[in-house]
Short mmCIF file of C-alpha atoms in Angstrom, two decimals:
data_model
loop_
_atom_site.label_atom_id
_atom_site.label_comp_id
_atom_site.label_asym_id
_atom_site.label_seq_id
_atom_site.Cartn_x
_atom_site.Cartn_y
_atom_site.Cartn_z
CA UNK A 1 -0.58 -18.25 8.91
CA UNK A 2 -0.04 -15.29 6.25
CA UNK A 3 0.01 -13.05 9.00
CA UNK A 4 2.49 -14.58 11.47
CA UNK A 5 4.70 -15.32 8.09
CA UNK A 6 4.71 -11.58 7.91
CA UNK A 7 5.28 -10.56 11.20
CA UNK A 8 8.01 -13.02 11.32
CA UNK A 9 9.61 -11.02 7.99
CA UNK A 10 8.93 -7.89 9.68
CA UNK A 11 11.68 -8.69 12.42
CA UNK A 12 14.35 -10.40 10.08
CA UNK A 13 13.87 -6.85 8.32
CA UNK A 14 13.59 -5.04 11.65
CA UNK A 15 10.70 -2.92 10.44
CA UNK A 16 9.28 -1.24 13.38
CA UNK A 17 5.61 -0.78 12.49
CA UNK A 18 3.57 2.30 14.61
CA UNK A 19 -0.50 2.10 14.42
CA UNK A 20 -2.54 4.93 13.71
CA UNK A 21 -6.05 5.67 13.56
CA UNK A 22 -8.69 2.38 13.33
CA UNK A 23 -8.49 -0.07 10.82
CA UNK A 24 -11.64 -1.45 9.30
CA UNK A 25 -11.97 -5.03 8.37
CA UNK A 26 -15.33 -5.36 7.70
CA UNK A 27 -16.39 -7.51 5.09
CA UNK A 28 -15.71 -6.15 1.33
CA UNK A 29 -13.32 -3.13 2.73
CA UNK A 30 -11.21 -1.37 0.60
CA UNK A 31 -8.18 0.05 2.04
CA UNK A 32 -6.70 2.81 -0.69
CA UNK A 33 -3.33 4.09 0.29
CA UNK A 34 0.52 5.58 -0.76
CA UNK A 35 2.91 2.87 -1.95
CA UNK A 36 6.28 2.92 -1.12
CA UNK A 37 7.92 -0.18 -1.76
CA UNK A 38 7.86 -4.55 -1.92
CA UNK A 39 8.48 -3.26 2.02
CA UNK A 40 4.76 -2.59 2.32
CA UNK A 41 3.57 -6.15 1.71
CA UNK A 42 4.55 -7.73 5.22
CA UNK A 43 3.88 -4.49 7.28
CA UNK A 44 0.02 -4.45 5.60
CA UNK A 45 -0.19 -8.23 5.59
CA UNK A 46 1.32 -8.29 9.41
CA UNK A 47 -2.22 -6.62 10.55
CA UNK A 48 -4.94 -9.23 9.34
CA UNK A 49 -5.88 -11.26 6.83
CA UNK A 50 -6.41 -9.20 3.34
CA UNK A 51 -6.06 -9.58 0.16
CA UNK A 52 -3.79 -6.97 -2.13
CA UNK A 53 -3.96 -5.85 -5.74
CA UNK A 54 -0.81 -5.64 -8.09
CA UNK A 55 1.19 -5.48 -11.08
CA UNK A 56 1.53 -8.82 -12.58
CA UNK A 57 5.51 -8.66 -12.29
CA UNK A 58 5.31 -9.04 -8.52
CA UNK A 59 4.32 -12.71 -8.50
CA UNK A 60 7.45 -13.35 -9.87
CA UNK A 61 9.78 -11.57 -7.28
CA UNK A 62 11.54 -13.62 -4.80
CA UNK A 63 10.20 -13.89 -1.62
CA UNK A 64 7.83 -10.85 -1.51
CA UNK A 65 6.38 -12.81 -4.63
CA UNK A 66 5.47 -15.54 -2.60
CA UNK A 67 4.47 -13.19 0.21
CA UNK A 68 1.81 -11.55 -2.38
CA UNK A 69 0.21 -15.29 -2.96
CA UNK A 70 -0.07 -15.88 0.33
CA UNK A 71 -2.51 -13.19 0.47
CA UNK A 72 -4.05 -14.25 -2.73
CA UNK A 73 -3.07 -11.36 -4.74
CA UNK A 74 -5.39 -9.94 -7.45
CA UNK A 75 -2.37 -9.26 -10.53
CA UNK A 76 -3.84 -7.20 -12.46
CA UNK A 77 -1.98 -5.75 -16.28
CA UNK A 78 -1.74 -1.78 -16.01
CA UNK A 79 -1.90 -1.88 -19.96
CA UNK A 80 -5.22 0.69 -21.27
CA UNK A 81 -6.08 -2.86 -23.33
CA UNK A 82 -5.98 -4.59 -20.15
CA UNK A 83 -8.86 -2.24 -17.96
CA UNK A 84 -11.35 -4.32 -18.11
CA UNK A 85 -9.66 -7.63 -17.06
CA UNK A 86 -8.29 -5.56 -14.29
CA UNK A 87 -11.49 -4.36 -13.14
CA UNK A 88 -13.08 -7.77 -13.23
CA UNK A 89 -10.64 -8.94 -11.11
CA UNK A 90 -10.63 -6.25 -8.73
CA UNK A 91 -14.36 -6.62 -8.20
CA UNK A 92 -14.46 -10.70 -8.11
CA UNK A 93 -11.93 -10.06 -5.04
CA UNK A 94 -14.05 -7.37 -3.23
CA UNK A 95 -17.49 -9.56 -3.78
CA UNK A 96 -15.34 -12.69 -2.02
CA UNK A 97 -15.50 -10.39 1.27
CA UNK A 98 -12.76 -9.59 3.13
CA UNK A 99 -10.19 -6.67 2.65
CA UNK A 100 -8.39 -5.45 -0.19
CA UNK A 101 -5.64 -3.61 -0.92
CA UNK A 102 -5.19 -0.91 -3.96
CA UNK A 103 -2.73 1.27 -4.37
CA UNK A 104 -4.18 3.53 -6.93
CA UNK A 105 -0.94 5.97 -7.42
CA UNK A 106 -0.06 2.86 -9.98
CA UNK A 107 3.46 3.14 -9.07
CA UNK A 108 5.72 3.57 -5.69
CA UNK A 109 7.61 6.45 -4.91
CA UNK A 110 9.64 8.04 -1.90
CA UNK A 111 7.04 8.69 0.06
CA UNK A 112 7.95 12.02 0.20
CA UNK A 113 4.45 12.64 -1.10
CA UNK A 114 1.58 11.03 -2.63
CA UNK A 115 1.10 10.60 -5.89
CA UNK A 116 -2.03 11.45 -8.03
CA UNK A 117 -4.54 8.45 -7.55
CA UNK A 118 -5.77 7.11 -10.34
CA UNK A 119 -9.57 6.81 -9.78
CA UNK A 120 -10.20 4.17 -12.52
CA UNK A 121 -10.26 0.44 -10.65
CA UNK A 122 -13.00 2.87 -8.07
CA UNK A 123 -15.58 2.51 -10.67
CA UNK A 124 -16.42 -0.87 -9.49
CA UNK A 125 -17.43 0.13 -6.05
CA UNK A 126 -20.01 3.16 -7.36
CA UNK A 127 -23.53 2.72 -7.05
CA UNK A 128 -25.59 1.62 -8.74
CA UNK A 129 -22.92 -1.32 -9.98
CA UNK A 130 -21.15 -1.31 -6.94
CA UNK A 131 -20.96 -3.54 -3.96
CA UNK A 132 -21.50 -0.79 -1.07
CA UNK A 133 -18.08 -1.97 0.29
CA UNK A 134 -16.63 0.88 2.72
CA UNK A 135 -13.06 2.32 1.73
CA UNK A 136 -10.72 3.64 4.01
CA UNK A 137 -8.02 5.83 3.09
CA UNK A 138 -3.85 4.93 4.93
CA UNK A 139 -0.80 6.35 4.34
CA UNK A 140 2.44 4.73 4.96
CA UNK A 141 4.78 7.08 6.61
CA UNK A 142 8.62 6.60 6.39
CA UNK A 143 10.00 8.58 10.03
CA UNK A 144 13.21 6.29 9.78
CA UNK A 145 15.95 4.30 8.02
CA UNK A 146 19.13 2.76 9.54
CA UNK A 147 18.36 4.97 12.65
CA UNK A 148 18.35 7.71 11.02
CA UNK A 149 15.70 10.73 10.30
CA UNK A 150 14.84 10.82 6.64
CA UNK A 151 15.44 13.98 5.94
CA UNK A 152 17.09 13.14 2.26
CA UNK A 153 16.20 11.61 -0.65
CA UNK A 154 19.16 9.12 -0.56
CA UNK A 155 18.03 7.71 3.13
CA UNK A 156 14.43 7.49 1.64
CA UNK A 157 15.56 5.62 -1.37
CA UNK A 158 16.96 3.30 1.36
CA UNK A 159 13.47 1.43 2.12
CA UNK A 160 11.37 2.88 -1.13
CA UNK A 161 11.52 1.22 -4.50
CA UNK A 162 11.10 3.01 -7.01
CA UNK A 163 12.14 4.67 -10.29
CA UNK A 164 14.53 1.98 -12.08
CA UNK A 165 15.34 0.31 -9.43
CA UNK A 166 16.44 -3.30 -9.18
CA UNK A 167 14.86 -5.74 -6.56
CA UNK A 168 17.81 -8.05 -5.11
CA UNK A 169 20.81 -5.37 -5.27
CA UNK A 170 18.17 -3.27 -3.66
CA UNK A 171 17.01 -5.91 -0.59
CA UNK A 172 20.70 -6.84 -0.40
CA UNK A 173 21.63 -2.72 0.46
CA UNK A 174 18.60 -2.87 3.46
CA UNK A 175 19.39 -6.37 4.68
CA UNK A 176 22.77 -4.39 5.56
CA UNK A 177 20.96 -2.02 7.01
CA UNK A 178 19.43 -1.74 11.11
CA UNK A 179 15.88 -1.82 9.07
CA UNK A 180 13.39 1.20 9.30
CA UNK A 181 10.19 2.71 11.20
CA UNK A 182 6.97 3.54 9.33
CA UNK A 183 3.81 4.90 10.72
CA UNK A 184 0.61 3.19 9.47
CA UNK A 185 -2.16 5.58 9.69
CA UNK A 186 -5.84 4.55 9.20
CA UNK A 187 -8.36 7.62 8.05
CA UNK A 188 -12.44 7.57 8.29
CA UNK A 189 -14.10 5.03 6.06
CA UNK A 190 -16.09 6.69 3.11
CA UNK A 191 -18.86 5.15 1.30
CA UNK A 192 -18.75 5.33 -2.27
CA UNK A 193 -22.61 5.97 -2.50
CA UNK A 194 -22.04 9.61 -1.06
CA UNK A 195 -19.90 10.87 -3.93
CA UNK A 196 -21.04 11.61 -6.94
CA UNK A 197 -18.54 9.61 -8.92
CA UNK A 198 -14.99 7.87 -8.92
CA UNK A 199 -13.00 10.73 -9.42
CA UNK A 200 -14.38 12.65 -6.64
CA UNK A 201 -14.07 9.61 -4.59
CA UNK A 202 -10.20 9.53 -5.38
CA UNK A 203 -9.60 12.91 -4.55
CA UNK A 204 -11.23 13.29 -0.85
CA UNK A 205 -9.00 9.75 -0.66
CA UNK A 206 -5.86 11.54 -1.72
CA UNK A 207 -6.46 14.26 0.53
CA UNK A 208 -6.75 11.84 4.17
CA UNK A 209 -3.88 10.15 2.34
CA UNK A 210 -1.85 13.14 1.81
CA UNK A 211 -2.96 14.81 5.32
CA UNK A 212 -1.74 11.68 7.08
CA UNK A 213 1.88 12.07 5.45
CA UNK A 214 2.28 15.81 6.53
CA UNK A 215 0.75 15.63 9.79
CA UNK A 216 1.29 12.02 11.03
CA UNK A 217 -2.50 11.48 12.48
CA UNK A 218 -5.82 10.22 10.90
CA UNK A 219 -7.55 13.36 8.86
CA UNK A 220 -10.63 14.75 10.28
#
């Protein structure tokens, strides 16, 4: 049901969603990837069933709030006070199975390029504490807005969400709008295990991440 809910949101939007590279949805995957925008919950959630991890203030956005508990969202605080509780709930959802969804820039941007990842929530999945769940890098592409190429910052800003931003002035300006293409694009799983720690792990992540943005297929 989750999924048909968001395919059904991706045509009132008219998102126009093009597939990449494999992805994995073995049980306890990881997907890591770019965030753009409150956009990004229906195309993901469109593609299977998953579960994603987020800020608490999503839960309380209109509509993409209730799209995020229909994939029983992890919330998690991004407050230093808060790591723990956030890695606890990060690794109850990846030991329930399934796949997961963490955006480890810790914010959304243009998509113009990624973001330094933030390899803390990682921790949970390195041995010997962790689950020996694969992860799988994606990056979310933006090739279009309104029918148009984004070639500028102001047609990006059109579908991301970002900066200050506010959420219904912001929907209102794309529900205006002829909606937007995206490419989803699906790198080689890593195992945690092979890296020597988290941080390591988050870069070769970022890089299949940022090689899928500038080149548009999966990273060798």
């Amino acid at each position: 049901m989750p999924r048909l809910i968001h395919s059904l949101a991706l045509r009132i939007l008219g998102i126009r969603v093009e597939l990449r590279g494999n992805p994995s949805f073995d049980q306890g995957a990881v997907w890591v990837g770019n965030h753009l925008s409150y956009l990004d919950i229906p195309i993901l959630g469109s593609l299977g069933p998953m579960r994603f991890v987020a800020k608490q203030e999503v839960a309380g956005w209109p509509l993409f709030g209730w799209l995020a508990n229909l994939q029983r969202t992890v919330y998690i605080s991004r407050r230093p006070r808060q790591a723990v509780a956030a890695a606890a709930g990060f690794a109850e959802a990846v030991r329930a199975g399934g796949v997961v969804v963490l955006f480890p820039e810790g914010t959304s941007s243009d998509g113009s390029a990624v973001l330094p990842f933030r390899p803390s929530l990682l921790e949970v999945l390195m041995a010997p504490a962790g689950f020996g769940s694969p992860v799988q890098g994606f990056t979310l592409r933006l090739l279009e807005v309104d029918g148009r190429d984004v070639n500028e910052t102001w047609l990006r800003d059109l579908y991301a969400y970002h900066r200050e931003m506010t959420l219904l002035p912001h929907l209102r300006a794309f529900l205006r709008l002829r909606g937007a293409r995206l490419q989803v694009i699906f790198h080689q799983s890593l195992i945690p295990s092979d890296f020597a720690d988290r941080r390591r792990l988050a870069m070769r992540l970022h890089e299949q991440v940022a090689w899928g943005l500038t080149n548009g297929v999966p990273a060798p």
